[in-house]
Short mmCIF file of N, CA and C in Angstrom, two decimals:
data_model
loop_
_atom_site.label_atom_id
_atom_site.label_comp_id
_atom_site.label_asym_id
_atom_site.label_seq_id
_atom_site.Cartn_x
_atom_site.Cartn_y
_atom_site.Cartn_z
N UNK A 1 23.87 36.22 25.65
CA UNK A 1 24.32 34.95 26.21
C UNK A 1 23.24 34.31 27.08
N UNK A 2 22.51 35.14 27.80
CA UNK A 2 21.42 34.61 28.62
C UNK A 2 20.38 33.92 27.75
N UNK A 3 20.11 34.51 26.58
CA UNK A 3 19.11 33.94 25.69
C UNK A 3 19.54 32.57 25.18
N UNK A 4 20.84 32.41 24.94
CA UNK A 4 21.34 31.13 24.47
C UNK A 4 21.09 30.02 25.50
N UNK A 5 21.24 30.35 26.79
CA UNK A 5 21.03 29.33 27.82
C UNK A 5 19.56 29.07 28.05
N UNK A 6 18.72 30.10 27.82
CA UNK A 6 17.30 29.97 28.12
C UNK A 6 16.53 29.20 27.03
N UNK A 7 17.06 29.16 25.81
CA UNK A 7 16.28 28.61 24.70
C UNK A 7 16.11 27.10 24.80
N UNK A 8 15.04 26.62 24.17
CA UNK A 8 14.79 25.18 24.05
C UNK A 8 14.78 24.81 22.58
N UNK A 9 14.50 23.55 22.27
CA UNK A 9 14.48 23.09 20.89
C UNK A 9 13.38 23.76 20.08
N UNK A 10 12.24 24.01 20.72
CA UNK A 10 11.14 24.65 20.01
C UNK A 10 11.52 26.06 19.56
N UNK A 11 12.22 26.78 20.43
CA UNK A 11 12.64 28.13 20.07
C UNK A 11 13.62 28.10 18.90
N UNK A 12 14.50 27.11 18.90
CA UNK A 12 15.45 26.98 17.79
C UNK A 12 14.70 26.78 16.48
N UNK A 13 13.67 25.95 16.50
CA UNK A 13 12.89 25.73 15.28
C UNK A 13 12.22 27.01 14.81
N UNK A 14 11.73 27.81 15.77
CA UNK A 14 11.10 29.06 15.39
C UNK A 14 12.09 30.01 14.74
N UNK A 15 13.29 30.10 15.32
CA UNK A 15 14.31 30.97 14.74
C UNK A 15 14.67 30.52 13.33
N UNK A 16 14.77 29.21 13.15
CA UNK A 16 15.14 28.69 11.85
C UNK A 16 14.04 28.98 10.82
N UNK A 17 12.79 28.85 11.23
CA UNK A 17 11.69 29.17 10.34
C UNK A 17 11.71 30.62 9.91
N UNK A 18 12.06 31.51 10.85
CA UNK A 18 12.14 32.92 10.53
C UNK A 18 13.23 33.16 9.48
N UNK A 19 14.38 32.51 9.66
CA UNK A 19 15.47 32.65 8.69
C UNK A 19 15.06 32.15 7.32
N UNK A 20 14.31 31.06 7.29
CA UNK A 20 13.86 30.50 6.02
C UNK A 20 12.95 31.48 5.29
N UNK A 21 12.01 32.07 6.00
CA UNK A 21 11.10 33.02 5.36
C UNK A 21 11.84 34.25 4.87
N UNK A 22 12.84 34.71 5.63
CA UNK A 22 13.59 35.88 5.18
C UNK A 22 14.36 35.57 3.92
N UNK A 23 14.92 34.37 3.80
CA UNK A 23 15.65 34.02 2.57
C UNK A 23 14.69 33.96 1.38
N UNK A 24 13.49 33.47 1.61
CA UNK A 24 12.50 33.41 0.52
C UNK A 24 12.12 34.82 0.09
N UNK A 25 11.90 35.72 1.05
CA UNK A 25 11.55 37.10 0.70
C UNK A 25 12.70 37.79 -0.02
N UNK A 26 13.94 37.47 0.36
CA UNK A 26 15.09 38.05 -0.32
C UNK A 26 15.13 37.61 -1.79
N UNK A 27 14.85 36.33 -2.04
CA UNK A 27 14.84 35.86 -3.43
C UNK A 27 13.74 36.55 -4.22
N UNK A 28 12.59 36.79 -3.59
CA UNK A 28 11.51 37.50 -4.27
C UNK A 28 11.92 38.93 -4.60
N UNK A 29 12.62 39.59 -3.67
CA UNK A 29 13.10 40.95 -3.93
C UNK A 29 14.07 40.97 -5.10
N UNK A 30 14.96 39.96 -5.15
CA UNK A 30 15.91 39.89 -6.25
C UNK A 30 15.19 39.69 -7.58
N UNK A 31 14.14 38.87 -7.58
CA UNK A 31 13.35 38.67 -8.79
C UNK A 31 12.73 39.97 -9.27
N UNK A 32 12.17 40.74 -8.34
CA UNK A 32 11.56 42.02 -8.69
C UNK A 32 12.59 42.98 -9.27
N UNK A 33 13.78 43.03 -8.64
CA UNK A 33 14.83 43.92 -9.14
C UNK A 33 15.25 43.55 -10.55
N UNK A 34 15.42 42.25 -10.80
CA UNK A 34 15.84 41.83 -12.14
C UNK A 34 14.76 42.13 -13.18
N UNK A 35 13.50 41.98 -12.80
CA UNK A 35 12.43 42.33 -13.73
C UNK A 35 12.44 43.81 -14.07
N UNK A 36 12.66 44.66 -13.05
CA UNK A 36 12.73 46.10 -13.29
C UNK A 36 13.88 46.44 -14.23
N UNK A 37 15.03 45.78 -14.02
CA UNK A 37 16.18 46.04 -14.86
C UNK A 37 15.94 45.57 -16.29
N UNK A 38 15.25 44.44 -16.45
CA UNK A 38 14.93 43.96 -17.78
C UNK A 38 14.07 44.96 -18.53
N UNK A 39 13.09 45.53 -17.83
CA UNK A 39 12.20 46.50 -18.47
C UNK A 39 13.00 47.72 -18.92
N UNK A 40 13.97 48.16 -18.10
CA UNK A 40 14.66 49.41 -18.43
C UNK A 40 15.78 49.24 -19.45
N UNK A 41 16.69 48.27 -19.24
CA UNK A 41 17.93 48.31 -20.01
C UNK A 41 18.20 47.10 -20.89
N UNK A 42 17.72 45.92 -20.55
CA UNK A 42 18.28 44.73 -21.14
C UNK A 42 17.75 44.42 -22.54
N UNK A 43 18.61 43.74 -23.32
CA UNK A 43 18.21 43.24 -24.63
C UNK A 43 17.60 41.85 -24.46
N UNK A 44 17.09 41.29 -25.55
CA UNK A 44 16.36 40.02 -25.46
C UNK A 44 17.28 38.86 -25.08
N UNK A 45 18.49 38.82 -25.61
CA UNK A 45 19.40 37.70 -25.35
C UNK A 45 19.79 37.68 -23.88
N UNK A 46 20.20 38.84 -23.36
CA UNK A 46 20.59 38.91 -21.95
C UNK A 46 19.39 38.67 -21.05
N UNK A 47 18.21 39.07 -21.50
CA UNK A 47 17.00 38.81 -20.72
C UNK A 47 16.80 37.30 -20.53
N UNK A 48 16.94 36.57 -21.62
CA UNK A 48 16.82 35.12 -21.54
C UNK A 48 17.88 34.52 -20.62
N UNK A 49 19.12 35.00 -20.74
CA UNK A 49 20.19 34.52 -19.88
C UNK A 49 19.88 34.75 -18.41
N UNK A 50 19.40 35.95 -18.10
CA UNK A 50 19.10 36.28 -16.71
C UNK A 50 17.95 35.42 -16.18
N UNK A 51 16.92 35.21 -17.01
CA UNK A 51 15.79 34.37 -16.59
C UNK A 51 16.27 32.96 -16.27
N UNK A 52 17.13 32.41 -17.12
CA UNK A 52 17.65 31.06 -16.90
C UNK A 52 18.46 30.99 -15.61
N UNK A 53 19.34 31.98 -15.40
CA UNK A 53 20.16 31.98 -14.18
C UNK A 53 19.31 32.11 -12.93
N UNK A 54 18.26 32.95 -13.00
CA UNK A 54 17.39 33.12 -11.84
C UNK A 54 16.65 31.83 -11.52
N UNK A 55 16.18 31.15 -12.56
CA UNK A 55 15.48 29.90 -12.33
C UNK A 55 16.40 28.86 -11.69
N UNK A 56 17.64 28.77 -12.18
CA UNK A 56 18.60 27.83 -11.59
C UNK A 56 18.89 28.16 -10.14
N UNK A 57 19.08 29.45 -9.86
CA UNK A 57 19.38 29.86 -8.49
C UNK A 57 18.21 29.60 -7.55
N UNK A 58 16.99 29.82 -8.05
CA UNK A 58 15.82 29.53 -7.22
C UNK A 58 15.70 28.04 -6.92
N UNK A 59 16.02 27.20 -7.90
CA UNK A 59 16.04 25.76 -7.66
C UNK A 59 17.06 25.40 -6.58
N UNK A 60 18.25 25.99 -6.67
CA UNK A 60 19.27 25.72 -5.66
C UNK A 60 18.84 26.21 -4.28
N UNK A 61 18.18 27.38 -4.25
CA UNK A 61 17.70 27.91 -2.98
C UNK A 61 16.66 26.98 -2.35
N UNK A 62 15.75 26.47 -3.16
CA UNK A 62 14.74 25.56 -2.62
C UNK A 62 15.38 24.27 -2.12
N UNK A 63 16.41 23.80 -2.81
CA UNK A 63 17.15 22.62 -2.34
C UNK A 63 17.78 22.88 -0.98
N UNK A 64 18.39 24.07 -0.85
CA UNK A 64 19.02 24.41 0.43
C UNK A 64 18.00 24.53 1.55
N UNK A 65 16.84 25.09 1.23
CA UNK A 65 15.80 25.23 2.25
C UNK A 65 15.28 23.86 2.69
N UNK A 66 15.16 22.93 1.75
CA UNK A 66 14.78 21.57 2.10
C UNK A 66 15.84 20.92 2.99
N UNK A 67 17.12 21.18 2.68
CA UNK A 67 18.19 20.66 3.52
C UNK A 67 18.08 21.21 4.94
N UNK A 68 17.76 22.52 5.04
CA UNK A 68 17.60 23.13 6.36
C UNK A 68 16.45 22.47 7.13
N UNK A 69 15.39 22.15 6.42
CA UNK A 69 14.25 21.51 7.07
C UNK A 69 14.61 20.11 7.56
N UNK A 70 15.39 19.37 6.76
CA UNK A 70 15.77 18.02 7.16
C UNK A 70 16.73 18.04 8.35
N UNK A 71 17.65 19.00 8.36
CA UNK A 71 18.69 19.04 9.39
C UNK A 71 18.33 20.00 10.51
N UNK A 72 17.13 19.89 10.98
CA UNK A 72 16.64 20.85 11.95
C UNK A 72 17.30 20.69 13.32
N UNK A 73 17.65 19.48 13.70
CA UNK A 73 18.08 19.22 15.07
C UNK A 73 19.48 19.75 15.38
N UNK A 74 20.45 19.47 14.50
CA UNK A 74 21.83 19.85 14.82
C UNK A 74 22.08 21.31 14.44
N UNK A 75 22.70 22.05 15.34
CA UNK A 75 22.90 23.48 15.13
C UNK A 75 24.02 23.78 14.14
N UNK A 76 25.06 22.97 14.14
CA UNK A 76 26.21 23.25 13.28
C UNK A 76 25.84 23.13 11.81
N UNK A 77 25.03 22.15 11.48
CA UNK A 77 24.65 21.96 10.08
C UNK A 77 23.76 23.09 9.58
N UNK A 78 22.84 23.53 10.42
CA UNK A 78 21.98 24.65 10.00
C UNK A 78 22.82 25.90 9.82
N UNK A 79 23.84 26.07 10.65
CA UNK A 79 24.71 27.23 10.50
C UNK A 79 25.40 27.20 9.13
N UNK A 80 25.89 26.03 8.73
CA UNK A 80 26.53 25.94 7.42
C UNK A 80 25.53 26.18 6.29
N UNK A 81 24.28 25.72 6.44
CA UNK A 81 23.29 25.94 5.39
C UNK A 81 22.93 27.41 5.28
N UNK A 82 22.88 28.12 6.40
CA UNK A 82 22.60 29.57 6.32
C UNK A 82 23.72 30.30 5.62
N UNK A 83 24.95 29.90 5.90
CA UNK A 83 26.07 30.54 5.19
C UNK A 83 26.03 30.21 3.70
N UNK A 84 25.62 29.02 3.35
CA UNK A 84 25.52 28.68 1.93
C UNK A 84 24.40 29.46 1.24
N UNK A 85 23.32 29.71 1.94
CA UNK A 85 22.25 30.53 1.35
C UNK A 85 22.73 31.95 1.10
N UNK A 86 23.48 32.50 2.04
CA UNK A 86 24.03 33.85 1.83
C UNK A 86 25.02 33.85 0.68
N UNK A 87 25.79 32.79 0.55
CA UNK A 87 26.71 32.67 -0.58
C UNK A 87 25.94 32.62 -1.90
N UNK A 88 24.79 31.94 -1.89
CA UNK A 88 23.95 31.89 -3.08
C UNK A 88 23.44 33.29 -3.45
N UNK A 89 23.07 34.06 -2.43
CA UNK A 89 22.61 35.42 -2.68
C UNK A 89 23.73 36.25 -3.30
N UNK A 90 24.96 36.09 -2.78
CA UNK A 90 26.09 36.82 -3.33
C UNK A 90 26.34 36.43 -4.79
N UNK A 91 26.20 35.12 -5.09
CA UNK A 91 26.38 34.67 -6.47
C UNK A 91 25.31 35.27 -7.39
N UNK A 92 24.09 35.37 -6.87
CA UNK A 92 23.00 35.95 -7.65
C UNK A 92 23.30 37.41 -7.98
N UNK A 93 23.78 38.15 -6.98
CA UNK A 93 24.13 39.55 -7.19
C UNK A 93 25.25 39.69 -8.22
N UNK A 94 26.24 38.81 -8.12
CA UNK A 94 27.36 38.87 -9.06
C UNK A 94 26.89 38.61 -10.49
N UNK A 95 26.00 37.64 -10.67
CA UNK A 95 25.49 37.36 -12.01
C UNK A 95 24.70 38.54 -12.56
N UNK A 96 23.93 39.19 -11.69
CA UNK A 96 23.19 40.37 -12.12
C UNK A 96 24.13 41.48 -12.56
N UNK A 97 25.17 41.71 -11.76
CA UNK A 97 26.13 42.74 -12.10
C UNK A 97 26.84 42.43 -13.42
N UNK A 98 27.20 41.16 -13.61
CA UNK A 98 27.88 40.78 -14.84
C UNK A 98 26.97 40.98 -16.06
N UNK A 99 25.71 40.63 -15.93
CA UNK A 99 24.79 40.82 -17.05
C UNK A 99 24.60 42.30 -17.36
N UNK A 100 24.53 43.12 -16.32
CA UNK A 100 24.40 44.56 -16.53
C UNK A 100 25.63 45.12 -17.25
N UNK A 101 26.82 44.71 -16.82
CA UNK A 101 28.04 45.16 -17.47
C UNK A 101 28.07 44.73 -18.94
N UNK A 102 27.66 43.48 -19.20
CA UNK A 102 27.63 42.99 -20.57
C UNK A 102 26.68 43.80 -21.44
N UNK A 103 25.51 44.11 -20.91
CA UNK A 103 24.54 44.86 -21.71
C UNK A 103 25.03 46.28 -21.97
N UNK A 104 25.64 46.91 -20.99
CA UNK A 104 26.13 48.27 -21.19
C UNK A 104 27.23 48.29 -22.25
N UNK A 105 28.14 47.32 -22.19
CA UNK A 105 29.19 47.23 -23.20
C UNK A 105 28.61 46.99 -24.58
N UNK A 106 27.61 46.12 -24.67
CA UNK A 106 26.99 45.86 -25.96
C UNK A 106 26.34 47.11 -26.53
N UNK A 107 25.66 47.88 -25.67
CA UNK A 107 25.03 49.10 -26.14
C UNK A 107 26.06 50.08 -26.68
N UNK A 108 27.20 50.20 -25.98
CA UNK A 108 28.24 51.11 -26.44
C UNK A 108 28.77 50.69 -27.81
N UNK A 109 28.97 49.38 -27.98
CA UNK A 109 29.48 48.90 -29.26
C UNK A 109 28.48 49.19 -30.38
N UNK A 110 27.21 48.98 -30.12
CA UNK A 110 26.20 49.23 -31.13
C UNK A 110 26.18 50.71 -31.52
N UNK A 111 26.30 51.57 -30.51
CA UNK A 111 26.28 53.01 -30.80
C UNK A 111 27.47 53.40 -31.67
N UNK A 112 28.64 52.85 -31.36
CA UNK A 112 29.83 53.19 -32.14
C UNK A 112 29.69 52.72 -33.59
N UNK A 113 29.12 51.54 -33.78
CA UNK A 113 29.01 51.01 -35.13
C UNK A 113 27.97 51.77 -35.96
N UNK A 114 26.82 52.04 -35.38
CA UNK A 114 25.70 52.50 -36.19
C UNK A 114 25.70 54.01 -36.44
N UNK A 115 26.02 54.79 -35.42
CA UNK A 115 25.73 56.22 -35.48
C UNK A 115 26.88 57.02 -36.09
N UNK A 116 26.52 58.23 -36.60
CA UNK A 116 27.49 59.14 -37.19
C UNK A 116 27.83 60.25 -36.20
N UNK A 117 28.53 61.28 -36.70
CA UNK A 117 28.98 62.37 -35.82
C UNK A 117 27.78 63.18 -35.29
N UNK A 118 26.70 63.25 -36.06
CA UNK A 118 25.57 64.07 -35.65
C UNK A 118 24.92 63.56 -34.37
N UNK A 119 24.93 62.25 -34.17
CA UNK A 119 24.21 61.67 -33.04
C UNK A 119 25.09 61.39 -31.82
N UNK A 120 26.32 61.84 -31.84
CA UNK A 120 27.23 61.51 -30.74
C UNK A 120 26.80 62.11 -29.40
N UNK A 121 26.16 63.28 -29.44
CA UNK A 121 25.70 63.88 -28.19
C UNK A 121 24.65 62.99 -27.51
N UNK A 122 23.77 62.42 -28.31
CA UNK A 122 22.76 61.52 -27.76
C UNK A 122 23.42 60.29 -27.12
N UNK A 123 24.49 59.80 -27.74
CA UNK A 123 25.21 58.64 -27.18
C UNK A 123 25.77 58.98 -25.80
N UNK A 124 26.30 60.18 -25.66
CA UNK A 124 26.86 60.57 -24.37
C UNK A 124 25.77 60.59 -23.30
N UNK A 125 24.58 61.07 -23.68
CA UNK A 125 23.48 61.08 -22.71
C UNK A 125 23.10 59.66 -22.29
N UNK A 126 23.08 58.74 -23.24
CA UNK A 126 22.78 57.35 -22.92
C UNK A 126 23.81 56.76 -21.97
N UNK A 127 25.09 57.10 -22.20
CA UNK A 127 26.15 56.61 -21.32
C UNK A 127 25.95 57.12 -19.91
N UNK A 128 25.55 58.38 -19.77
CA UNK A 128 25.30 58.93 -18.44
C UNK A 128 24.16 58.19 -17.76
N UNK A 129 23.11 57.88 -18.50
CA UNK A 129 21.99 57.13 -17.93
C UNK A 129 22.44 55.76 -17.46
N UNK A 130 23.28 55.10 -18.26
CA UNK A 130 23.79 53.79 -17.87
C UNK A 130 24.64 53.88 -16.60
N UNK A 131 25.45 54.93 -16.51
CA UNK A 131 26.28 55.11 -15.31
C UNK A 131 25.40 55.30 -14.08
N UNK A 132 24.35 56.08 -14.22
CA UNK A 132 23.43 56.28 -13.10
C UNK A 132 22.77 54.97 -12.70
N UNK A 133 22.39 54.18 -13.69
CA UNK A 133 21.81 52.87 -13.40
C UNK A 133 22.79 51.99 -12.64
N UNK A 134 24.06 52.02 -13.04
CA UNK A 134 25.08 51.22 -12.37
C UNK A 134 25.27 51.66 -10.93
N UNK A 135 25.26 52.97 -10.70
CA UNK A 135 25.41 53.48 -9.33
C UNK A 135 24.23 53.04 -8.48
N UNK A 136 23.02 53.14 -9.04
CA UNK A 136 21.83 52.68 -8.32
C UNK A 136 21.91 51.20 -8.00
N UNK A 137 22.38 50.42 -8.96
CA UNK A 137 22.54 48.98 -8.74
C UNK A 137 23.52 48.68 -7.63
N UNK A 138 24.64 49.40 -7.64
CA UNK A 138 25.64 49.19 -6.60
C UNK A 138 25.06 49.49 -5.22
N UNK A 139 24.28 50.55 -5.13
CA UNK A 139 23.65 50.90 -3.85
C UNK A 139 22.69 49.80 -3.41
N UNK A 140 21.89 49.30 -4.35
CA UNK A 140 20.95 48.23 -4.02
C UNK A 140 21.68 46.96 -3.59
N UNK A 141 22.79 46.65 -4.25
CA UNK A 141 23.57 45.47 -3.88
C UNK A 141 24.11 45.59 -2.46
N UNK A 142 24.59 46.80 -2.12
CA UNK A 142 25.10 47.03 -0.77
C UNK A 142 24.01 46.83 0.27
N UNK A 143 22.82 47.36 -0.02
CA UNK A 143 21.69 47.20 0.89
C UNK A 143 21.35 45.72 1.07
N UNK A 144 21.32 44.97 -0.03
CA UNK A 144 20.94 43.56 0.04
C UNK A 144 21.97 42.76 0.81
N UNK A 145 23.26 43.07 0.60
CA UNK A 145 24.29 42.34 1.34
C UNK A 145 24.17 42.61 2.84
N UNK A 146 23.86 43.85 3.21
CA UNK A 146 23.67 44.18 4.63
C UNK A 146 22.50 43.38 5.20
N UNK A 147 21.38 43.32 4.47
CA UNK A 147 20.20 42.60 4.96
C UNK A 147 20.48 41.12 5.10
N UNK A 148 21.21 40.56 4.12
CA UNK A 148 21.53 39.13 4.20
C UNK A 148 22.43 38.82 5.37
N UNK A 149 23.40 39.72 5.64
CA UNK A 149 24.27 39.52 6.79
C UNK A 149 23.47 39.55 8.09
N UNK A 150 22.51 40.48 8.18
CA UNK A 150 21.69 40.58 9.40
C UNK A 150 20.85 39.33 9.58
N UNK A 151 20.24 38.85 8.48
CA UNK A 151 19.42 37.65 8.58
C UNK A 151 20.25 36.43 8.94
N UNK A 152 21.49 36.39 8.43
CA UNK A 152 22.38 35.28 8.76
C UNK A 152 22.69 35.29 10.26
N UNK A 153 22.95 36.48 10.80
CA UNK A 153 23.22 36.58 12.24
C UNK A 153 22.02 36.15 13.06
N UNK A 154 20.83 36.53 12.61
CA UNK A 154 19.61 36.14 13.33
C UNK A 154 19.46 34.62 13.34
N UNK A 155 19.70 34.00 12.19
CA UNK A 155 19.52 32.54 12.12
C UNK A 155 20.58 31.80 12.93
N UNK A 156 21.81 32.35 12.97
CA UNK A 156 22.87 31.68 13.73
C UNK A 156 22.62 31.79 15.22
N UNK A 157 22.22 32.98 15.69
CA UNK A 157 22.01 33.17 17.14
C UNK A 157 20.84 32.35 17.68
#
């Protein structure tokens, strides 16, 4: 509370700049994660879908950052923009999870159609690998949500 009374307009601008850079770094981290997932599991169609969604989300993020830059003076508006950026991050995570679920389901369907009884053991191993990937993804999503919440609190305070 003491810090809130002591701050000036310049300090507010500095805090806002810090929040902006953290959101940019978060988007870069998400890009890296999606690229890693594409290399490991995804098919070409879902890869294209994910690339398109990431590009759209990055455009929206840049729009929001520009809005934050324009509305630097009033505190309430910047607070709403920070919450919208975190909402965008949540939407990005949800799209990633949905694409992963779609690819895993597609792989299962392909295995059922193509393979015979001899190869069923291999299919089970693939399913286990997919489950491990999903667990890892869930852990990463939890970490990212925690980081975004922390950055949101920093920008609001």
